[in-house]
Short mmCIF file of C-alpha atoms in Angstrom, two decimals:
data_model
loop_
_atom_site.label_atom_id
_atom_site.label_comp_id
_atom_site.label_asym_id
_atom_site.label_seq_id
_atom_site.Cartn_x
_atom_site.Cartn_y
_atom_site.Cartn_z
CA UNK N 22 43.27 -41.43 -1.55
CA UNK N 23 41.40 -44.31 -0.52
CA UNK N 24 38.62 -44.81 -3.10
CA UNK N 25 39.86 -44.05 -7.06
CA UNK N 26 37.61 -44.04 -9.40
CA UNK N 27 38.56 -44.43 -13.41
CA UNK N 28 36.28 -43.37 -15.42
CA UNK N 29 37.74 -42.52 -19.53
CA UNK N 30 36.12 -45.40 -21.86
CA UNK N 31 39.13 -46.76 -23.65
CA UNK N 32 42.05 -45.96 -21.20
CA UNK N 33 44.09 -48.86 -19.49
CA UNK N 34 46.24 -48.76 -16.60
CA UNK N 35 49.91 -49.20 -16.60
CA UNK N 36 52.58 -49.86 -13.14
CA UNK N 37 55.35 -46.88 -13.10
CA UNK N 38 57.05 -47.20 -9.57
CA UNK N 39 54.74 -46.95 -6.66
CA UNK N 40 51.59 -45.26 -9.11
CA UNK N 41 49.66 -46.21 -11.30
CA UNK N 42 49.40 -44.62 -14.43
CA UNK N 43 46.31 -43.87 -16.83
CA UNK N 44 46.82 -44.08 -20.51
CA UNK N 45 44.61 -43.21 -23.44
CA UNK N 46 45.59 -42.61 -26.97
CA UNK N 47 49.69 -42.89 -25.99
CA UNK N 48 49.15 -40.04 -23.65
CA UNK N 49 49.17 -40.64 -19.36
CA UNK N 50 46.03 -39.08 -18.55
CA UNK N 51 46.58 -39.14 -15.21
CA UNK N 52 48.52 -40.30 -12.05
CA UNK N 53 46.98 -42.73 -8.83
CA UNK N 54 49.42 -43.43 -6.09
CA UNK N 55 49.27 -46.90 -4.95
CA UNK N 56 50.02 -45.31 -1.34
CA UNK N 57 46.71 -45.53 0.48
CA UNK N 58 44.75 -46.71 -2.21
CA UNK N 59 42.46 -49.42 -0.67
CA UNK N 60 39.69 -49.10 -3.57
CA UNK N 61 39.97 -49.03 -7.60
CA UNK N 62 36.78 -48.90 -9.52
CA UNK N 63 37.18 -49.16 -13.17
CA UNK N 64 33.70 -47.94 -15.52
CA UNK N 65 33.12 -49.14 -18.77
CA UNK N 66 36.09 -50.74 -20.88
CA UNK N 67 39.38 -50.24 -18.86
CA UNK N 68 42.19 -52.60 -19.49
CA UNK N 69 45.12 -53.34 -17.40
CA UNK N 70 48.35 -54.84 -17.56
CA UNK N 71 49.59 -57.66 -15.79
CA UNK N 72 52.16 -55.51 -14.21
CA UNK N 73 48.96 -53.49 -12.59
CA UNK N 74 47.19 -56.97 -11.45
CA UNK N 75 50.19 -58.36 -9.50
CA UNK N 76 50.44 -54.59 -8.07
CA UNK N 77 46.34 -54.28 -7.30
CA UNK N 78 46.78 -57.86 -5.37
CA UNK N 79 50.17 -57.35 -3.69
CA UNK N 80 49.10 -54.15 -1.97
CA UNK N 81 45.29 -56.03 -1.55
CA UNK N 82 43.62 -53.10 -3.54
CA UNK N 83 40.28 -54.10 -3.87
CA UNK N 84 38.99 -53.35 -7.48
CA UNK N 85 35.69 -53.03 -8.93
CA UNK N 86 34.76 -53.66 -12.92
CA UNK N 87 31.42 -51.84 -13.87
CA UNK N 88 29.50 -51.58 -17.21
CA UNK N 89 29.49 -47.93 -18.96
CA UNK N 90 26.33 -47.59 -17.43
CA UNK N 91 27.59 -47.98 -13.82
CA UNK N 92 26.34 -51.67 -13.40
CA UNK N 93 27.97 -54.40 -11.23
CA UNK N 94 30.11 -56.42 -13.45
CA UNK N 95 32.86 -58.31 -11.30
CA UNK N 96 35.43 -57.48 -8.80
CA UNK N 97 38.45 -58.54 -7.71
CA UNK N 98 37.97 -60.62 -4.57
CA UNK N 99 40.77 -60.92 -1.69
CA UNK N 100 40.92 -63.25 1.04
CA UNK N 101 37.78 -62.86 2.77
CA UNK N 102 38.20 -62.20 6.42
CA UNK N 103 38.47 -64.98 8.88
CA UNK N 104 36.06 -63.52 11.51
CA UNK N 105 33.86 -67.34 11.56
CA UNK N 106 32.37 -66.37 15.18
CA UNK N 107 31.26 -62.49 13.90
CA UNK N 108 29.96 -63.98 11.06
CA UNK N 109 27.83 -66.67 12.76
CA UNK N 110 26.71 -64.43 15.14
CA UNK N 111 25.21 -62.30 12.57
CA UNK N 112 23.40 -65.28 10.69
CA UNK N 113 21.87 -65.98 14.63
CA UNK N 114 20.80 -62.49 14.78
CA UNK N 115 19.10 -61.78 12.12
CA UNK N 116 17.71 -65.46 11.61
CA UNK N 117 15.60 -64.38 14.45
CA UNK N 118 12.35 -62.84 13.08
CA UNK N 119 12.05 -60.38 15.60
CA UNK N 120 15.41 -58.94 15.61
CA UNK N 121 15.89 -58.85 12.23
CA UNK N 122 12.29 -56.96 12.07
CA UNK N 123 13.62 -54.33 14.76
CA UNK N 124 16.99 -53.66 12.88
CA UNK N 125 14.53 -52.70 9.55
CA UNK N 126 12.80 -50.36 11.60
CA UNK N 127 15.69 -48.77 12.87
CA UNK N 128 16.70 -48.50 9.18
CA UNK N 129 13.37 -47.61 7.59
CA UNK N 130 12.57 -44.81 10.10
CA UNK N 131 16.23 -43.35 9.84
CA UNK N 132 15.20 -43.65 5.99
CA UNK N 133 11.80 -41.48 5.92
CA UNK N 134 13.39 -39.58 8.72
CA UNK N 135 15.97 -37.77 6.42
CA UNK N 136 13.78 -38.01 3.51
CA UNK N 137 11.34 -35.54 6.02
CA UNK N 138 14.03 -33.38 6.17
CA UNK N 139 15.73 -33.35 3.02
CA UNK N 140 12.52 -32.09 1.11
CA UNK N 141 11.81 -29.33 3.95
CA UNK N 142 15.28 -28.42 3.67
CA UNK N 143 14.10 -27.87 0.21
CA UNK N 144 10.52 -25.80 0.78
CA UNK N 145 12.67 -23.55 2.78
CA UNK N 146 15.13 -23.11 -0.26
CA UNK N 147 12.20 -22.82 -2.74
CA UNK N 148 9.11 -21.46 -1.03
CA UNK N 149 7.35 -24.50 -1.88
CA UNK N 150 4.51 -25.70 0.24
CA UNK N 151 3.41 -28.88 -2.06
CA UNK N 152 6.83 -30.41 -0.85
CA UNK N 153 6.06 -29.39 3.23
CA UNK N 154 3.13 -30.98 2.46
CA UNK N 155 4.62 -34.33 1.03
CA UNK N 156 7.27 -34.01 4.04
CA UNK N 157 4.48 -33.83 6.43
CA UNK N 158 2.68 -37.33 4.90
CA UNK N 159 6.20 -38.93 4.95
CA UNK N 160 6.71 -38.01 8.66
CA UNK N 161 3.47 -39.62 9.94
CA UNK N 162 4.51 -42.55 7.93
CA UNK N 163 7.45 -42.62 10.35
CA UNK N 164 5.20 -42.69 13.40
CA UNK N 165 3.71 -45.79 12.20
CA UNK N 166 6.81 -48.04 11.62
CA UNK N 167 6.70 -48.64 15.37
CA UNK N 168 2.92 -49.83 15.03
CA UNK N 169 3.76 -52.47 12.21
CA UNK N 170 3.77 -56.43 12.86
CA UNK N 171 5.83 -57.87 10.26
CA UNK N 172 8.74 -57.33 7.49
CA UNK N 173 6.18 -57.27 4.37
CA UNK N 174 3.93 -54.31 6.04
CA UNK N 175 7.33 -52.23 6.72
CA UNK N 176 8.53 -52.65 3.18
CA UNK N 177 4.99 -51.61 2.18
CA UNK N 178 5.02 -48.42 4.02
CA UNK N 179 8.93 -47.77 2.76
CA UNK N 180 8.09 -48.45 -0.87
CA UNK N 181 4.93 -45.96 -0.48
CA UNK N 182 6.94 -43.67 1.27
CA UNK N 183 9.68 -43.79 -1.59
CA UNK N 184 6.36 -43.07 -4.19
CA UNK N 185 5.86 -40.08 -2.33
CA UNK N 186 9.17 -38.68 -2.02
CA UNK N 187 9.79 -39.47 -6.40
CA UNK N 188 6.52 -37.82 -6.94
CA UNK N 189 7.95 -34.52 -5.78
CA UNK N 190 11.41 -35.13 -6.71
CA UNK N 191 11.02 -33.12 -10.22
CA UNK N 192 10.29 -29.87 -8.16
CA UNK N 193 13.91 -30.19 -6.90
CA UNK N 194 15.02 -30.25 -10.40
CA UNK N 195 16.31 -26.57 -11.28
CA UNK N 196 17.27 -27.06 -14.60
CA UNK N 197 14.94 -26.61 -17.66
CA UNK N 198 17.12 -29.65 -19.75
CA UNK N 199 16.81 -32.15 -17.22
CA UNK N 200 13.13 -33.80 -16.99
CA UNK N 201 12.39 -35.88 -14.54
CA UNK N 202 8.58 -38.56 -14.88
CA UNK N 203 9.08 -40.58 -11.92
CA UNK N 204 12.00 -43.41 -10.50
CA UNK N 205 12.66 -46.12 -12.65
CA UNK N 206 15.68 -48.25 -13.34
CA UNK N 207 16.93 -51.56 -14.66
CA UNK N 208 17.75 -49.46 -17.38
CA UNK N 209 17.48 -46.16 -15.98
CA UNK N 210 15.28 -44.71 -19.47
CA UNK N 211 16.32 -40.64 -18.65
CA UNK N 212 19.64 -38.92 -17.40
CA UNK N 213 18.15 -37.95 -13.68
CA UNK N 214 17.46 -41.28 -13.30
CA UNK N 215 20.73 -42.86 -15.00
CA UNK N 216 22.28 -40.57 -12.62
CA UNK N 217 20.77 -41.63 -9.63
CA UNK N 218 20.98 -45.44 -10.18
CA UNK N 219 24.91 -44.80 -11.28
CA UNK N 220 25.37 -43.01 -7.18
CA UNK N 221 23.21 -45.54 -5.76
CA UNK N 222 25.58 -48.03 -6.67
CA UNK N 223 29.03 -46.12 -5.72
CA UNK N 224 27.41 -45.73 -1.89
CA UNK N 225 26.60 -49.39 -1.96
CA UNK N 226 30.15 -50.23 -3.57
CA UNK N 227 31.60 -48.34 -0.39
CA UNK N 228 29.29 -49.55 2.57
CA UNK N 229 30.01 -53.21 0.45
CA UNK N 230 33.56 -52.83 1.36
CA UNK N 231 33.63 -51.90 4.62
CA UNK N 232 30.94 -54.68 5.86
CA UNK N 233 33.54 -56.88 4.23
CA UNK N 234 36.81 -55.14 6.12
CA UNK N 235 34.59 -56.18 9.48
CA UNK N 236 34.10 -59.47 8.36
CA UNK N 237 30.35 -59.39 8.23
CA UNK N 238 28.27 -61.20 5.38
CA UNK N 239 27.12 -58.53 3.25
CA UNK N 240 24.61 -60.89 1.96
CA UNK N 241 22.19 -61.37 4.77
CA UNK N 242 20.53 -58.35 5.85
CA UNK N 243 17.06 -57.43 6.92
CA UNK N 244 15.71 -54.97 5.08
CA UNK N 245 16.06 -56.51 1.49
CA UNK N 246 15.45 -60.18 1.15
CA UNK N 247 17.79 -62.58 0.40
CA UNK N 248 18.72 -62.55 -3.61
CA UNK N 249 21.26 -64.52 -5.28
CA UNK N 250 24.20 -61.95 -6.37
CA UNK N 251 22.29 -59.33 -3.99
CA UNK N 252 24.64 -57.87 -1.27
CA UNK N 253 21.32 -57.03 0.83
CA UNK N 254 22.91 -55.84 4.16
CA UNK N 255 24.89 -53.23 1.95
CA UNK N 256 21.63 -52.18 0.22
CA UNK N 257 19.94 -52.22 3.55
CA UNK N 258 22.77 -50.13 5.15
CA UNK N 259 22.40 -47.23 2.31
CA UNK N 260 18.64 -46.78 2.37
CA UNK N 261 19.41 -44.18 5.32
CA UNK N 262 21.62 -42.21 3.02
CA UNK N 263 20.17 -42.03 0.32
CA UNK N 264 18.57 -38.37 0.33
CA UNK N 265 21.65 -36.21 1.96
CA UNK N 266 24.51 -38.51 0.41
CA UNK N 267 22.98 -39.86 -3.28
CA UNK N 268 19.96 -37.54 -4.03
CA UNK N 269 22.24 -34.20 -2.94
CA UNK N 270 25.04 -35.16 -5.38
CA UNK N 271 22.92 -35.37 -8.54
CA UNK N 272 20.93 -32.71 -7.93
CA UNK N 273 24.20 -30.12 -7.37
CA UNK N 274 25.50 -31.46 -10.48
CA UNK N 275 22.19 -31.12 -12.27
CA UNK N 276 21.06 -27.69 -10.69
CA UNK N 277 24.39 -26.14 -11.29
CA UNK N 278 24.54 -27.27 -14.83
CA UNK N 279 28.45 -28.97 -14.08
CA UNK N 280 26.70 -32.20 -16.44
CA UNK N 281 24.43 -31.87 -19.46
CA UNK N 282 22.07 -34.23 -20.72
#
């Protein structure tokens, strides 16, 4: 297993041999081989021994801490990679206005591209011609990404594309206990959308670490601007994925009732 996830509030981690074990209440929960493990995120308040530290930075595990509500809170950094030419070549790249402006297109048309098909996929499924219909506005959107002159105007069209795609994103939602008023976040104020924000930032956790494997910057992207704490090539890098990878999980889990609210 290369990505472990711990999620039981309360539970700390304890070194037995070559795994890791998870206790709560006096009881091992359950068992993660340190064998292949190249990712440990630990959600909400998960303690570990020392015994587990020396064993997480011997084997160069790299190991996320996130709030209950799946927010960044720290993680455990490792040498960065020594790549100095990669990296300079990147800041060369996309320091150049035009480049930089090409690589969002590429990213923002790959974006409204699945988002076109992920809701048709969906009219098929549910006979629903208001969502063809909102697929059809998002796909001439597409066409005109090529058209625009600068960064600002792209990120317009994305952002109003996004609007579009949230407006119909309750008729995906199959079950009658789940409601679902429109994207917001930062806090997430209903389940749908605690659930989407809590994905969104697992997919970014994992494109995060392999920009860093590379040796890339995963702060410089093109896409999202430059923010202190921001990894914006990783947040640029997801927007593509969103729809099939993020929107697909929460909606299984939410149409097939496996979570309740």
């Amino acid at each position: 297993m290369e990505s472990v996830y711990v999620l039981q509030p309360g539970a700390y981690l304890q070194r037995e041999g070559h795994s890791l074990k998870v206790v709560k209440g006096g009881e091992v929960i359950d068992e993660i081989p340190m064998e292949g493990l190249k990712r440990l995120t630990l959600m909400g308040y998960v303690s570990l021994t020392g015994g587990v530290l020396d064993s997480l930075i011997t084997n160069r595990v790299e190991t996320v801490f996130m709030t209950p509500s799946g927010r960044f809170r720290a993680r455990l950094v490792l040498d960065e990679h020594r790549h100095v030419e990669l990296r300079m070549a990147q800041y060369e790249r996309l320091g150049s206005g035009d480049f930089a402006l090409e690589t969002a297109k590429i990213i923002v048309k790959g974006k409204l591209r699945n988002m076109t098909r992920f809701l048709l996929l969906r009219a098929r499924q549910y006979n629903d011609q208001r969502l063809r219909t909102g697929a059809a506005r998002i796909k001439s959107m597409e066409r005109a990404v090529d058209m625009l002159p600068d960064i600002e105007k792209l990120r317009g069209l994305e952002g109003n594309a996004s609007k579009i795609y949230f407006k119909l994103f309750s008729r995906l939602i199959r079950n009658p206990l789940f409601e679902f008023r429109g994207r917001n976040k930062r806090p997430p104020l209903d389940p749908v959308n605690a659930l989407l924000s809590f994905v969104y930032t697992m997919l970014t956790n994992e494109v995060l670490s392999a920009i860093k494997a590379v040796g890339l910057d995963p702060y410089l992207g093109s896409l999202h601007t430059i923010e202190y704490g921001r990894p914006s090539l990783a947040c640029d890098l997801v927007e593509e994925y969103r729809c099939f990878l993020g929107d697909r999980l929460v909606l299984g889990l939410v149409n097939r009732k496996v979570i309740s609210p």
